[in-house]
Coordinates of N, CA and C in Angstrom, one line a residue:
Q332 N 30.9 -14.5 -11.1 CA 31.3 -16.0 -11.3 C 33.0 -15.8 -11.9
V333 N 33.5 -16.6 -11.5 CA 35.6 -16.4 -11.9 C 35.2 -18.0 -12.3
Q334 N 35.4 -18.0 -14.0 CA 36.3 -18.8 -14.6 C 38.3 -19.0 -14.7
L335 N 38.6 -20.1 -14.4 CA 39.9 -20.8 -14.1 C 40.2 -21.7 -15.0
V336 N 41.5 -21.2 -15.6 CA 42.2 -21.9 -17.3 C 43.6 -22.4 -16.0
E337 N 44.1 -23.4 -16.2 CA 45.7 -23.6 -15.9 C 46.2 -23.8 -17.4
S338 N 47.4 -23.9 -17.4 CA 48.6 -24.1 -18.1 C 50.0 -24.5 -17.3
G339 N 51.0 -25.3 -18.4 CA 51.9 -25.4 -17.8 C 52.5 -26.9 -17.6
G340 N 51.8 -27.4 -17.4 CA 51.7 -29.2 -16.5 C 52.3 -29.5 -17.9
G341 N 53.2 -31.0 -17.8 CA 54.1 -31.6 -18.5 C 54.8 -32.6 -18.1
L342 N 55.6 -33.5 -18.4 CA 56.9 -34.2 -18.3 C 57.9 -33.3 -17.8
V343 N 57.9 -34.1 -16.3 CA 59.9 -33.3 -16.6 C 60.4 -34.2 -15.8
Q344 N 61.8 -34.6 -15.4 CA 62.8 -35.6 -14.5 C 62.7 -34.8 -13.4
A345 N 62.9 -35.8 -12.1 CA 63.3 -35.3 -10.9 C 64.6 -34.4 -10.3
G346 N 64.3 -33.6 -10.0 CA 64.5 -32.1 -9.6 C 65.2 -31.0 -10.5
D347 N 64.1 -31.2 -11.7 CA 63.7 -30.1 -12.8 C 62.5 -29.4 -12.0
S348 N 62.4 -28.3 -12.8 CA 61.3 -27.2 -12.6 C 60.1 -26.9 -13.2
L349 N 58.8 -26.9 -13.1 CA 57.7 -26.2 -14.0 C 56.9 -25.3 -13.0
R350 N 56.8 -24.4 -13.7 CA 55.7 -23.4 -13.8 C 54.9 -23.6 -14.4
L351 N 53.5 -23.5 -13.4 CA 51.7 -23.7 -13.8 C 51.2 -22.0 -13.5
S352 N 50.5 -22.1 -14.5 CA 49.6 -20.8 -14.6 C 48.2 -20.7 -14.4
C353 N 47.7 -20.1 -13.6 CA 46.2 -20.3 -14.1 C 45.3 -18.7 -14.0
A354 N 44.9 -18.8 -14.8 CA 44.5 -16.9 -15.2 C 43.0 -17.5 -15.2
A355 N 42.4 -16.0 -14.7 CA 41.0 -16.1 -14.2 C 40.4 -14.8 -15.5
S356 N 39.2 -15.2 -15.3 CA 38.2 -14.1 -16.3 C 37.0 -14.0 -15.5
G357 N 36.4 -12.7 -15.2 CA 35.0 -12.6 -14.9 C 34.6 -12.8 -13.1
G358 N 33.9 -11.5 -12.9 CA 33.9 -11.4 -11.4 C 35.3 -10.8 -11.3
T359 N 35.6 -10.5 -10.0 CA 36.5 -9.2 -9.1 C 37.5 -10.0 -8.6
F360 N 38.8 -10.4 -9.5 CA 39.8 -11.1 -9.3 C 40.6 -10.7 -7.5
T361 N 40.3 -9.8 -7.4 CA 41.0 -9.0 -6.4 C 39.8 -9.3 -4.7
S362 N 39.3 -10.1 -5.3 CA 38.2 -10.4 -4.3 C 38.2 -11.7 -3.5
Y363 N 39.2 -12.3 -5.0 CA 39.3 -13.9 -4.2 C 40.5 -14.2 -3.8
V364 N 40.1 -15.0 -2.4 CA 41.5 -16.1 -2.7 C 41.8 -17.2 -3.4
M365 N 43.3 -17.7 -3.3 CA 43.5 -18.2 -4.5 C 44.1 -19.3 -3.9
G366 N 43.4 -20.7 -4.6 CA 44.8 -21.5 -3.9 C 45.0 -23.0 -5.3
W367 N 46.2 -23.7 -4.7 CA 46.6 -24.7 -5.6 C 45.8 -25.9 -4.8
F368 N 46.0 -26.9 -5.4 CA 45.1 -28.3 -5.0 C 46.2 -29.3 -6.0
R369 N 46.5 -30.6 -5.8 CA 46.5 -31.2 -6.4 C 45.9 -32.9 -6.7
Q370 N 46.0 -33.5 -7.1 CA 44.8 -35.2 -6.9 C 45.8 -36.2 -7.4
A371 N 46.9 -36.9 -7.2 CA 46.8 -37.8 -7.5 C 45.8 -39.3 -7.5
P372 N 46.6 -40.2 -8.7 CA 45.1 -41.1 -9.0 C 45.0 -42.2 -7.4
G373 N 44.1 -42.0 -7.2 CA 43.6 -43.0 -6.4 C 43.7 -42.2 -4.7
K374 N 43.5 -40.9 -4.7 CA 44.1 -40.2 -4.0 C 43.0 -39.1 -4.0
E375 N 43.2 -38.7 -2.5 CA 41.7 -37.5 -2.1 C 42.6 -36.3 -3.0
R376 N 41.7 -35.4 -3.1 CA 42.4 -33.9 -3.6 C 42.7 -33.1 -2.4
E377 N 44.8 -32.7 -2.5 CA 45.7 -32.0 -0.9 C 45.3 -30.7 -1.7
F378 N 45.7 -29.9 -0.8 CA 46.1 -29.1 -0.6 C 47.4 -28.7 -1.1
V379 N 48.5 -27.1 -1.6 CA 49.7 -27.5 -2.5 C 49.5 -25.8 -1.3
G380 N 49.1 -25.0 -1.6 CA 49.1 -23.7 -0.9 C 48.4 -22.8 -1.5
G381 N 47.9 -21.5 -0.9 CA 47.2 -20.6 -1.1 C 48.1 -19.2 -1.3
I382 N 46.8 -18.3 -1.2 CA 47.9 -16.8 -1.6 C 46.7 -16.0 -1.1
S383 N 47.0 -14.4 -0.5 CA 46.1 -14.1 0.3 C 45.3 -13.0 -1.4
R384 N 44.6 -12.0 -1.0 CA 44.0 -11.6 -1.5 C 44.9 -10.2 -2.3
N385 N 45.5 -9.8 -2.1 CA 46.3 -8.3 -2.7 C 47.9 -9.8 -2.4
G386 N 48.2 -10.7 -2.0 CA 49.1 -11.1 -2.6 C 50.5 -11.2 -1.6
G387 N 50.0 -10.8 -0.5 CA 51.0 -10.4 1.0 C 51.2 -11.7 1.7
S388 N 50.1 -12.6 1.7 CA 51.3 -13.9 2.3 C 50.7 -15.3 1.7
T389 N 51.4 -16.2 2.1 CA 51.2 -17.3 1.2 C 51.6 -18.3 2.2
Y390 N 50.8 -19.5 1.7 CA 50.5 -20.4 2.9 C 51.1 -21.5 1.9
Y391 N 51.9 -22.6 2.4 CA 52.6 -24.0 2.1 C 52.1 -25.4 2.8
T392 N 51.4 -26.6 2.1 CA 51.6 -27.5 3.1 C 53.7 -28.1 3.0
D393 N 53.5 -28.4 3.7 CA 54.8 -29.1 4.6 C 55.6 -29.5 3.5
S394 N 55.0 -30.8 2.4 CA 55.8 -31.5 1.8 C 56.5 -30.7 0.5
V395 N 55.6 -29.1 0.3 CA 56.6 -28.3 -0.7 C 57.2 -27.3 -0.2
K396 N 57.2 -26.6 0.9 CA 57.8 -25.8 1.4 C 59.2 -25.4 1.2
G397 N 59.3 -24.5 0.7 CA 61.4 -24.5 0.3 C 61.3 -24.6 -1.3
R398 N 60.1 -25.6 -2.2 CA 60.7 -26.0 -3.0 C 59.3 -25.0 -4.2
F399 N 58.7 -24.9 -3.7 CA 57.2 -24.0 -4.3 C 56.9 -23.0 -3.8
T400 N 56.4 -22.1 -4.6 CA 56.3 -20.9 -3.9 C 55.2 -20.5 -4.9
I401 N 54.0 -19.4 -4.8 CA 52.5 -19.1 -5.6 C 53.0 -18.0 -5.3
S402 N 52.9 -17.0 -6.5 CA 52.4 -15.4 -6.8 C 51.5 -15.3 -7.5
R403 N 51.0 -14.0 -7.6 CA 49.8 -13.6 -8.2 C 50.4 -12.0 -8.9
D404 N 49.5 -12.0 -10.1 CA 49.3 -10.4 -10.6 C 48.2 -10.2 -10.4
N405 N 47.8 -9.5 -9.6 CA 46.2 -9.3 -10.2 C 45.6 -7.9 -10.9
T406 N 47.0 -7.2 -11.6 CA 46.5 -6.6 -12.8 C 46.2 -7.6 -14.3
K407 N 47.2 -8.8 -14.3 CA 46.7 -9.7 -15.3 C 45.9 -10.8 -14.9
K408 N 45.4 -10.8 -13.8 CA 44.5 -11.6 -13.4 C 45.2 -13.4 -13.1
T409 N 46.1 -13.2 -12.7 CA 46.8 -14.9 -13.1 C 47.5 -14.9 -11.5
V410 N 47.5 -16.1 -11.4 CA 48.2 -16.8 -10.3 C 49.2 -17.9 -10.7
A411 N 51.0 -17.7 -10.1 CA 51.3 -19.2 -10.8 C 51.9 -19.7 -9.2
L412 N 52.1 -20.9 -9.9 CA 52.5 -22.0 -9.1 C 54.4 -22.2 -9.5
Q413 N 55.3 -21.7 -8.9 CA 56.6 -21.9 -9.4 C 57.0 -23.4 -8.6
M414 N 57.6 -24.1 -9.4 CA 57.6 -25.9 -8.7 C 58.9 -26.1 -9.2
N415 N 60.3 -26.1 -8.0 CA 61.4 -26.8 -7.9 C 61.7 -27.9 -7.3
S416 N 63.0 -28.4 -7.8 CA 63.1 -29.3 -7.0 C 62.4 -30.6 -7.3
L417 N 61.1 -30.7 -8.3 CA 60.3 -31.9 -8.2 C 60.7 -33.1 -8.1
K418 N 59.8 -33.7 -7.4 CA 59.8 -35.4 -7.6 C 59.0 -36.1 -7.5
P419 N 59.0 -37.6 -8.1 CA 58.2 -38.4 -8.3 C 57.0 -38.1 -7.7
E420 N 56.7 -37.9 -6.3 CA 55.5 -38.0 -5.8 C 54.8 -36.7 -5.8
D421 N 55.5 -35.4 -6.6 CA 54.9 -34.6 -6.9 C 53.7 -34.6 -8.2
T422 N 54.1 -36.1 -8.5 CA 53.2 -36.4 -9.8 C 51.2 -36.6 -9.6
A423 N 50.3 -35.4 -9.9 CA 49.5 -35.3 -10.1 C 48.9 -34.3 -10.8
V424 N 47.3 -34.4 -11.0 CA 46.7 -33.3 -11.7 C 46.7 -31.8 -10.9
Y425 N 47.1 -30.9 -11.2 CA 47.1 -29.7 -10.5 C 46.2 -28.9 -10.6
Y426 N 45.0 -28.1 -9.7 CA 44.0 -27.3 -10.0 C 44.3 -26.0 -9.3
C427 N 43.9 -24.9 -9.9 CA 43.4 -23.6 -9.1 C 42.3 -23.5 -8.4
A428 N 42.0 -22.8 -7.5 CA 40.9 -22.8 -7.1 C 40.7 -21.0 -6.8
A429 N 39.5 -20.9 -6.5 CA 39.2 -19.0 -5.7 C 37.9 -19.3 -5.1
R430 N 38.2 -18.7 -3.6 CA 37.5 -18.4 -2.7 C 36.9 -17.1 -2.5
N431 N 35.7 -16.7 -2.4 CA 35.3 -15.0 -2.3 C 35.6 -14.5 -1.2
T432 N 36.8 -14.7 0.1 CA 36.9 -14.6 1.2 C 38.3 -13.9 1.9
L433 N 38.2 -13.9 2.9 CA 39.6 -13.0 3.4 C 40.3 -14.6 3.6
A434 N 40.0 -15.5 4.1 CA 41.0 -16.8 4.7 C 41.0 -17.5 3.6
V435 N 42.2 -17.7 3.6 CA 42.9 -18.7 2.8 C 42.8 -20.2 3.6
L436 N 42.4 -21.4 3.1 CA 41.4 -22.2 3.7 C 42.2 -23.6 2.8
S437 N 42.5 -24.7 3.7 CA 43.4 -26.1 3.4 C 42.4 -26.9 2.4
S438 N 41.1 -26.8 2.7 CA 40.4 -27.6 2.4 C 39.5 -27.7 1.3
A439 N 39.2 -28.1 0.3 CA 38.6 -27.9 -1.0 C 37.5 -27.4 -1.1
R440 N 36.9 -28.0 0.5 CA 35.1 -27.7 0.2 C 35.2 -26.3 0.5
G441 N 36.2 -25.8 0.8 CA 36.0 -24.2 1.2 C 36.4 -23.2 -0.2
Y442 N 36.7 -24.1 -1.2 CA 37.0 -22.7 -2.6 C 35.0 -23.3 -3.4
D443 N 34.8 -22.1 -4.0 CA 33.6 -22.3 -4.9 C 34.0 -22.0 -6.4
Y444 N 36.0 -21.7 -7.1 CA 35.2 -22.1 -8.3 C 36.9 -23.0 -8.7
W445 N 36.7 -23.9 -10.2 CA 38.3 -24.2 -9.6 C 38.2 -24.4 -11.2
G446 N 39.6 -24.5 -11.3 CA 40.1 -24.9 -12.8 C 39.8 -26.2 -13.6
Q447 N 40.5 -26.8 -14.4 CA 39.7 -28.0 -15.0 C 40.9 -29.0 -14.8
G448 N 41.7 -28.1 -14.5 CA 43.3 -28.7 -14.2 C 44.6 -29.0 -15.0
T449 N 45.9 -28.9 -15.0 CA 46.5 -29.5 -15.5 C 47.3 -30.7 -14.6
Q450 N 47.6 -31.6 -16.0 CA 48.9 -33.0 -15.4 C 50.1 -32.5 -15.6
V451 N 50.7 -33.0 -14.0 CA 52.1 -32.6 -13.8 C 52.4 -34.1 -13.7
T452 N 53.7 -34.6 -14.4 CA 54.2 -35.8 -14.2 C 55.7 -35.7 -13.5
V453 N 56.6 -36.3 -12.6 CA 57.7 -36.5 -12.5 C 58.4 -37.7 -12.6
S454 N 59.4 -37.5 -13.7 CA 59.8 -39.3 -13.7 C 61.3 -39.1 -13.0
S455 N 61.5 -40.5 -12.4 CA 62.4 -40.5 -11.3 C 63.8 -40.8 -12.3

């Protein structure tokens, strides 16, 4: 079993950048594909992006392509979400999630472990 803790959220202005980090403990980190999700008030949790177990493949939802970058450091057991050119519509609680399999999925139901979330607020 793996425990996940996100950090790095905050209040920024539109156009700013923010870097979220997710630290894992327990389990074998390299066994897990990692995903980032977000949930805005009154909306369902949505897939932001994901990264394969060795970090060689990344996937993003269309609305963040070219602005967000996911990376992982298997030695440090961390995964990061670099967010550039932030927009007010990026405001949400951001969660990292782990899935003990090969494939990165865009459905939240496919993930076994979740962090507690970190708030990102982008003002216009």
